Amino acid sequence: MEPTHLRRGGESVTQEYIREIKRGALSWIVENIHYFDMNHKVANDFRWRLKTFIELIFLTNYLIRNQADDKEVAVLTEFITERLRNDQLEEFIHFDPDGLAGLAIAGEFLTLTDHPSRASVIWELEKFTAARFDCSLAKIPFRKMDLKYSLQRAGVTSEITDFSDLYHYTAAGQDIPNTYMTDHDAYSITHTIFYITDMGCSSLTDKEYHLPSLKEKVLKFLGIYICLENLDITSELLMCSSFLHIDMDKDNHKPLYEAAWNKIYQGRMKEGNIPSITYQHKPGLKGEQRREDIFKHCYHTTLVAAGAAHACLRAERND
């Protein structure tokens, strides 16, 4: 790991890495934005393509809410607006009821951008919640949180159980030994933190969430996933460290923070994209086939890393 000396202008090597990771990730996303189109045949599974598009909207919502001034945000906003204009997203949800949260995420985007079609999407969401369809879906606790949070962000009331009650049934709220935790549990923890903190916009009370234990869990998992070289979960945990206001500048936390960003920086591909743990170079693939394969195995980690970089830079700016 490189030393933490300051560069010209007082910026540390780690801060420089974070800025470069964010720049490269956003640039790659824009360069490959056509693959996020639900009608692009980058994959045969329509639900996968819908999920990919919704995840792009989720990142864009976060960046808009936090007033990101990167030029790429305007490109993402224009692309999503155009796609929502051309595709009747409400119709797709009827074929995939689990996608109700996705429709709500699109509803939040339309609200944030003050789009005229917001009313029809919100009406559709309210139709589902009025019939208590949202409450009837069989979902594990953190997925219920996912749906409730997405509806709330769209401005739609849901009678799904409150976060503070659901929390105690999630991996984040239970005292499970690390040796029994899986990658799925790690994602459950990070997403639970996304929702209960409102992506860093709300402060938590120790009474409801026992913050020391939750922060310790994030730090332990960060160390584990750095060693596993899982850049996707590492990026999500870095976001969580920011949302929970963990002081990563403390002597006992700083080496972990620097190691995490160094691992992501060194793991990037030359175009700025960040590979997931599933990526493998396939020498036989050329041209469009190769680009599609890279997209499938890099898009999510690249989205998350861009969000994590923005969260951490914003936290440093506000300190």
Tab-separated table of C-alpha atoms in Angstrom:
chain	number	residue	atom	x	y	z
A	1	MET	CA	0.000	0.000	0.000
A	2	GLU	CA	1.290	3.451	-0.847
A	3	PRO	CA	2.169	5.932	1.924
A	4	THR	CA	-0.468	8.448	2.981
A	5	HIS	CA	1.645	11.560	2.414
A	6	LEU	CA	-0.103	14.609	1.024
A	7	ARG	CA	0.143	15.557	-2.622
A	8	ARG	CA	0.263	19.100	-3.897
A	9	GLY	CA	-2.837	20.984	-2.729
A	10	GLY	CA	-3.077	18.982	0.508
A	11	GLU	CA	-4.826	15.955	-1.019
A	12	SER	CA	-3.755	12.500	0.150
A	13	VAL	CA	-2.936	9.618	-2.164
A	14	THR	CA	-6.159	7.901	-1.059
A	15	GLN	CA	-8.272	10.968	-1.893
A	16	GLU	CA	-6.584	11.111	-5.281
A	17	TYR	CA	-7.408	7.430	-5.825
A	18	ILE	CA	-11.066	7.989	-4.886
A	19	ARG	CA	-11.430	10.899	-7.317
A	20	GLU	CA	-9.838	8.895	-10.113
A	21	ILE	CA	-12.026	5.853	-9.383
A	22	LYS	CA	-15.150	8.023	-9.539
A	23	ARG	CA	-14.082	9.748	-12.754
A	24	GLY	CA	-13.189	6.483	-14.458
A	25	ALA	CA	-16.322	4.652	-13.291
A	26	LEU	CA	-18.725	7.377	-14.430
A	27	SER	CA	-16.910	7.706	-17.748
A	28	TRP	CA	-17.170	3.936	-18.377
A	29	ILE	CA	-20.868	3.907	-17.453
A	30	VAL	CA	-21.558	6.679	-19.979
A	31	GLU	CA	-19.478	4.951	-22.666
A	32	ASN	CA	-21.476	1.755	-22.160
A	33	ILE	CA	-24.842	3.329	-21.454
A	34	HIS	CA	-26.566	1.584	-24.376
A	35	TYR	CA	-26.212	-1.727	-22.547
A	36	PHE	CA	-28.457	-0.391	-19.778
A	37	ASP	CA	-31.319	-0.078	-22.284
A	38	MET	CA	-33.934	-2.703	-21.387
A	39	ASN	CA	-34.422	-3.465	-25.082
A	40	HIS	CA	-30.746	-4.175	-25.729
A	41	LYS	CA	-30.110	-7.893	-26.143
A	42	VAL	CA	-26.974	-7.888	-23.990
A	43	ALA	CA	-28.751	-10.714	-22.123
A	44	ASN	CA	-31.715	-12.915	-23.038
A	45	ASP	CA	-33.304	-12.613	-19.597
A	46	PHE	CA	-35.610	-9.575	-19.589
A	47	ARG	CA	-35.747	-9.489	-15.773
A	48	TRP	CA	-31.940	-9.194	-15.712
A	49	ARG	CA	-32.082	-6.294	-18.183
A	50	LEU	CA	-34.803	-4.585	-16.137
A	51	LYS	CA	-32.744	-5.039	-12.954
A	52	THR	CA	-29.703	-3.527	-14.654
A	53	PHE	CA	-31.667	-0.463	-15.774
A	54	ILE	CA	-33.212	0.016	-12.320
A	55	GLU	CA	-29.786	-0.176	-10.672
A	56	LEU	CA	-28.589	2.615	-12.979
A	57	ILE	CA	-31.584	4.705	-11.886
A	58	PHE	CA	-30.832	3.964	-8.215
A	59	LEU	CA	-27.300	5.351	-8.563
A	60	THR	CA	-28.517	8.351	-10.556
A	61	ASN	CA	-31.166	9.149	-7.916
A	62	TYR	CA	-28.461	9.105	-5.260
A	63	LEU	CA	-26.184	11.407	-7.257
A	64	ILE	CA	-29.018	13.845	-8.053
A	65	ARG	CA	-30.127	13.984	-4.413
A	66	ASN	CA	-26.588	14.728	-3.325
A	67	GLN	CA	-26.105	17.403	-5.981
A	68	ALA	CA	-23.265	15.683	-7.803
A	69	ASP	CA	-21.900	18.160	-10.332
A	70	ASP	CA	-20.177	15.580	-12.545
A	71	LYS	CA	-20.997	16.146	-16.216
A	72	GLU	CA	-21.867	12.457	-16.589
A	73	VAL	CA	-24.897	12.848	-14.288
A	74	ALA	CA	-26.636	14.991	-16.923
A	75	VAL	CA	-26.000	12.247	-19.518
A	76	LEU	CA	-27.424	9.566	-17.218
A	77	THR	CA	-30.459	11.724	-16.452
A	78	GLU	CA	-31.163	12.335	-20.131
A	79	PHE	CA	-30.772	8.640	-20.990
A	80	ILE	CA	-33.101	7.472	-18.212
A	81	THR	CA	-35.685	10.137	-19.049
A	82	GLU	CA	-35.679	9.069	-22.692
A	83	ARG	CA	-36.003	5.390	-21.845
A	84	LEU	CA	-38.874	5.989	-19.418
A	85	ARG	CA	-40.605	8.021	-22.113
A	86	ASN	CA	-40.303	5.240	-24.698
A	87	ASP	CA	-40.927	2.226	-22.440
A	88	GLN	CA	-44.089	1.800	-20.387
A	89	LEU	CA	-42.367	0.591	-17.245
A	90	GLU	CA	-45.701	0.075	-15.488
A	91	GLU	CA	-46.561	-2.679	-17.975
A	92	PHE	CA	-43.368	-4.588	-17.240
A	93	ILE	CA	-44.098	-4.635	-13.503
A	94	HIS	CA	-47.345	-6.504	-14.168
A	95	PHE	CA	-45.264	-9.309	-15.667
A	96	ASP	CA	-42.828	-9.219	-12.743
A	97	PRO	CA	-44.535	-8.359	-9.427
A	98	ASP	CA	-41.168	-8.479	-7.637
A	99	GLY	CA	-40.278	-5.438	-9.738
A	100	LEU	CA	-42.643	-3.199	-7.767
A	101	ALA	CA	-39.614	-1.701	-5.976
A	102	GLY	CA	-38.105	-0.983	-9.387
A	103	LEU	CA	-41.179	0.975	-10.444
A	104	ALA	CA	-40.926	2.944	-7.195
A	105	ILE	CA	-37.252	3.728	-7.911
A	106	ALA	CA	-38.316	5.025	-11.327
A	107	GLY	CA	-41.041	7.025	-9.563
A	108	GLU	CA	-38.424	8.647	-7.344
A	109	PHE	CA	-36.373	9.591	-10.419
A	110	LEU	CA	-39.403	11.193	-12.058
A	111	THR	CA	-40.071	13.106	-8.823
A	112	LEU	CA	-36.477	14.307	-8.511
A	113	THR	CA	-36.474	15.503	-12.117
A	114	ASP	CA	-40.013	16.945	-11.870
A	115	HIS	CA	-41.099	14.903	-14.882
A	116	PRO	CA	-44.759	15.192	-16.022
A	117	SER	CA	-45.187	11.405	-16.239
A	118	ARG	CA	-44.538	11.128	-12.485
A	119	ALA	CA	-48.278	11.295	-11.746
A	120	SER	CA	-49.143	8.180	-13.765
A	121	VAL	CA	-46.364	6.115	-12.167
A	122	ILE	CA	-47.314	7.232	-8.645
A	123	TRP	CA	-50.959	6.414	-9.418
A	124	GLU	CA	-49.884	2.919	-10.463
A	125	LEU	CA	-47.891	2.455	-7.257
A	126	GLU	CA	-50.756	3.695	-5.103
A	127	LYS	CA	-53.061	1.217	-6.815
A	128	PHE	CA	-50.796	-1.628	-5.669
A	129	THR	CA	-50.448	-0.321	-2.106
A	130	ALA	CA	-54.194	0.381	-1.763
A	131	ALA	CA	-54.778	-3.319	-2.452
A	132	ARG	CA	-52.006	-4.112	0.102
A	133	PHE	CA	-50.181	-5.969	-2.668
A	134	ASP	CA	-46.893	-4.641	-1.264
A	135	CYS	CA	-47.625	-6.270	2.105
A	136	SER	CA	-48.655	-9.602	0.571
A	137	LEU	CA	-45.397	-10.222	-1.285
A	138	ALA	CA	-43.418	-12.992	0.418
A	139	LYS	CA	-40.092	-11.354	1.047
A	140	ILE	CA	-37.303	-11.757	3.581
A	141	PRO	CA	-36.943	-8.808	6.013
A	142	PHE	CA	-34.291	-6.783	4.184
A	143	ARG	CA	-36.205	-7.170	0.915
A	144	LYS	CA	-39.303	-5.842	2.658
A	145	MET	CA	-37.136	-2.895	3.696
A	146	ASP	CA	-36.074	-2.509	0.065
A	147	LEU	CA	-39.683	-2.257	-1.101
A	148	LYS	CA	-40.810	0.011	1.741
A	149	TYR	CA	-37.821	2.331	1.222
A	150	SER	CA	-38.355	2.566	-2.540
A	151	LEU	CA	-42.042	3.386	-2.058
A	152	GLN	CA	-41.227	6.009	0.569
A	153	ARG	CA	-38.679	7.680	-1.698
A	154	ALA	CA	-41.352	7.860	-4.409
A	155	GLY	CA	-43.699	9.519	-1.925
A	156	VAL	CA	-46.034	6.523	-1.577
A	157	THR	CA	-47.201	5.327	1.845
A	158	SER	CA	-46.861	1.623	2.595
A	159	GLU	CA	-48.126	-0.402	5.539
A	160	ILE	CA	-45.114	-2.717	5.451
A	161	THR	CA	-43.602	-3.112	8.930
A	162	ASP	CA	-41.388	-0.225	10.098
A	163	PHE	CA	-37.615	-0.400	9.537
A	164	SER	CA	-36.794	-0.468	13.249
A	165	ASP	CA	-38.962	-3.587	13.729
A	166	LEU	CA	-37.748	-5.351	10.571
A	167	TYR	CA	-34.124	-4.550	11.434
A	168	HIS	CA	-33.941	-7.102	14.259
A	169	TYR	CA	-34.728	-9.898	11.784
A	170	THR	CA	-31.994	-8.934	9.310
A	171	ALA	CA	-28.368	-10.070	9.196
A	172	ALA	CA	-27.381	-6.550	10.273
A	173	GLY	CA	-29.545	-6.701	13.393
A	174	GLN	CA	-28.627	-10.208	14.509
A	175	ASP	CA	-25.517	-11.432	16.271
A	176	ILE	CA	-24.343	-14.037	13.753
A	177	PRO	CA	-20.698	-15.200	13.887
A	178	ASN	CA	-18.667	-14.063	10.872
A	179	THR	CA	-17.774	-17.666	10.034
A	180	TYR	CA	-21.440	-18.378	9.293
A	181	MET	CA	-21.984	-15.288	7.155
A	182	THR	CA	-22.297	-15.583	3.382
A	183	ASP	CA	-21.981	-13.048	0.560
A	184	HIS	CA	-25.770	-12.853	0.568
A	185	ASP	CA	-25.659	-11.881	4.264
A	186	ALA	CA	-23.068	-9.207	3.472
A	187	TYR	CA	-25.356	-7.711	0.803
A	188	SER	CA	-28.237	-7.900	3.271
A	189	ILE	CA	-26.187	-5.880	5.776
A	190	THR	CA	-25.110	-3.213	3.291
A	191	HIS	CA	-28.578	-2.742	1.819
A	192	THR	CA	-30.176	-2.650	5.254
A	193	ILE	CA	-27.800	0.206	6.109
A	194	PHE	CA	-28.662	1.968	2.830
A	195	TYR	CA	-32.349	1.964	3.794
A	196	ILE	CA	-32.225	2.766	7.509
A	197	THR	CA	-29.832	5.684	6.889
A	198	ASP	CA	-31.752	6.921	3.810
A	199	MET	CA	-28.494	6.632	1.841
A	200	GLY	CA	-26.659	8.703	4.431
A	201	CYS	CA	-29.293	11.447	4.661
A	202	SER	CA	-30.656	10.391	8.080
A	203	SER	CA	-28.847	9.847	11.362
A	204	LEU	CA	-29.636	6.740	13.405
A	205	THR	CA	-30.263	6.431	17.126
A	206	ASP	CA	-28.289	3.962	19.180
A	207	LYS	CA	-31.484	2.934	20.989
A	208	GLU	CA	-33.043	1.489	17.828
A	209	TYR	CA	-30.001	0.138	16.025
A	210	HIS	CA	-27.163	-0.400	18.546
A	211	LEU	CA	-24.692	1.542	16.440
A	212	PRO	CA	-21.395	0.399	18.008
A	213	SER	CA	-22.188	-3.208	17.104
A	214	LEU	CA	-23.337	-2.277	13.590
A	215	LYS	CA	-20.230	-0.177	12.923
A	216	GLU	CA	-17.977	-2.967	14.207
A	217	LYS	CA	-19.727	-5.407	11.851
A	218	VAL	CA	-19.092	-3.104	8.861
A	219	LEU	CA	-15.396	-2.744	9.735
A	220	LYS	CA	-14.910	-6.501	10.228
A	221	PHE	CA	-16.585	-7.297	6.931
A	222	LEU	CA	-14.576	-4.615	5.173
A	223	GLY	CA	-11.372	-6.352	6.270
A	224	ILE	CA	-12.700	-9.738	5.171
A	225	TYR	CA	-13.800	-8.583	1.714
A	226	ILE	CA	-10.587	-6.678	1.052
A	227	CYS	CA	-8.737	-9.964	1.634
A	228	LEU	CA	-11.209	-11.824	-0.601
A	229	GLU	CA	-10.655	-9.160	-3.290
A	230	ASN	CA	-14.412	-8.813	-3.698
A	231	LEU	CA	-14.516	-5.228	-4.967
A	232	ASP	CA	-18.312	-5.181	-5.199
A	233	ILE	CA	-19.002	-5.843	-1.509
A	234	THR	CA	-15.927	-3.799	-0.517
A	235	SER	CA	-17.427	-0.793	-2.342
A	236	GLU	CA	-20.823	-1.266	-0.673
A	237	LEU	CA	-19.163	-1.471	2.753
A	238	LEU	CA	-17.247	1.749	2.045
A	239	MET	CA	-20.573	3.443	1.303
A	240	CYS	CA	-21.903	2.118	4.593
A	241	SER	CA	-18.893	3.443	6.515
A	242	SER	CA	-19.763	6.881	5.179
A	243	PHE	CA	-23.517	6.569	5.853
A	244	LEU	CA	-22.861	5.443	9.450
A	245	HIS	CA	-20.374	8.310	9.972
A	246	ILE	CA	-17.570	5.941	10.961
A	247	ASP	CA	-14.444	8.017	11.515
A	248	MET	CA	-12.147	6.329	9.016
A	249	ASP	CA	-9.409	8.830	9.821
A	250	LYS	CA	-8.834	7.261	13.243
A	251	ASP	CA	-5.489	5.532	13.595
A	252	ASN	CA	-7.034	2.060	13.908
A	253	HIS	CA	-9.428	2.560	10.965
A	254	LYS	CA	-7.273	4.511	8.526
A	255	PRO	CA	-5.132	1.568	7.279
A	256	LEU	CA	-8.318	-0.389	6.507
A	257	TYR	CA	-9.851	2.551	4.624
A	258	GLU	CA	-6.690	3.132	2.604
A	259	ALA	CA	-6.283	-0.583	1.859
A	260	ALA	CA	-9.864	-0.782	0.580
A	261	TRP	CA	-9.515	2.126	-1.842
A	262	ASN	CA	-6.075	0.964	-2.915
A	263	LYS	CA	-7.494	-2.493	-3.707
A	264	ILE	CA	-10.254	-0.959	-5.849
A	265	TYR	CA	-7.837	1.422	-7.567
A	266	GLN	CA	-5.371	-1.360	-8.401
A	267	GLY	CA	-8.205	-3.681	-9.483
A	268	ARG	CA	-9.667	-1.342	-12.104
A	269	MET	CA	-9.519	-2.191	-15.777
A	270	LYS	CA	-7.918	0.293	-18.173
A	271	GLU	CA	-11.259	1.796	-19.296
A	272	GLY	CA	-12.156	2.675	-15.679
A	273	ASN	CA	-14.576	-0.194	-15.092
A	274	ILE	CA	-14.228	-2.365	-12.015
A	275	PRO	CA	-14.600	-6.141	-12.324
A	276	SER	CA	-16.775	-8.246	-10.064
A	277	ILE	CA	-15.520	-11.434	-8.455
A	278	THR	CA	-17.147	-13.370	-11.344
A	279	TYR	CA	-15.126	-11.704	-14.109
A	280	GLN	CA	-12.694	-13.876	-16.058
A	281	HIS	CA	-10.778	-12.838	-19.137
A	282	LYS	CA	-11.942	-14.967	-22.085
A	283	PRO	CA	-9.293	-14.865	-24.858
A	284	GLY	CA	-11.717	-16.340	-27.394
A	285	LEU	CA	-14.144	-13.430	-27.199
A	286	LYS	CA	-13.646	-10.537	-29.602
A	287	GLY	CA	-15.369	-7.278	-30.474
A	288	GLU	CA	-18.987	-6.866	-29.375
A	289	GLN	CA	-19.103	-10.256	-27.652
A	290	ARG	CA	-16.154	-9.294	-25.487
A	291	ARG	CA	-17.641	-5.873	-24.648
A	292	GLU	CA	-20.954	-7.460	-23.668
A	293	ASP	CA	-19.215	-10.019	-21.468
A	294	ILE	CA	-17.208	-7.309	-19.723
A	295	PHE	CA	-20.372	-5.284	-19.158
A	296	LYS	CA	-22.206	-8.222	-17.570
A	297	HIS	CA	-19.387	-8.829	-15.095
A	298	CYS	CA	-18.416	-5.218	-14.389
A	299	TYR	CA	-21.486	-3.009	-14.494
A	300	HIS	CA	-22.682	-3.511	-10.899
A	301	THR	CA	-19.299	-3.132	-9.222
A	302	THR	CA	-18.628	-0.033	-11.323
A	303	LEU	CA	-21.984	1.505	-10.317
A	304	VAL	CA	-21.357	0.793	-6.645
A	305	ALA	CA	-17.776	2.088	-6.731
A	306	ALA	CA	-18.962	5.349	-8.304
A	307	GLY	CA	-21.532	5.738	-5.523
A	308	ALA	CA	-19.032	4.835	-2.801
A	309	ALA	CA	-16.486	7.315	-4.140
A	310	HIS	CA	-19.085	10.086	-4.196
A	311	ALA	CA	-20.234	9.228	-0.647
A	312	CYS	CA	-16.709	9.235	0.788
A	313	LEU	CA	-15.621	12.414	-1.008
A	314	ARG	CA	-18.787	14.134	0.164
A	315	ALA	CA	-18.208	12.990	3.759
A	316	GLU	CA	-14.641	14.315	3.686
A	317	ARG	CA	-15.872	17.630	2.288
A	318	ASN	CA	-18.457	17.961	5.079
A	319	ASP	CA	-16.029	17.132	7.903
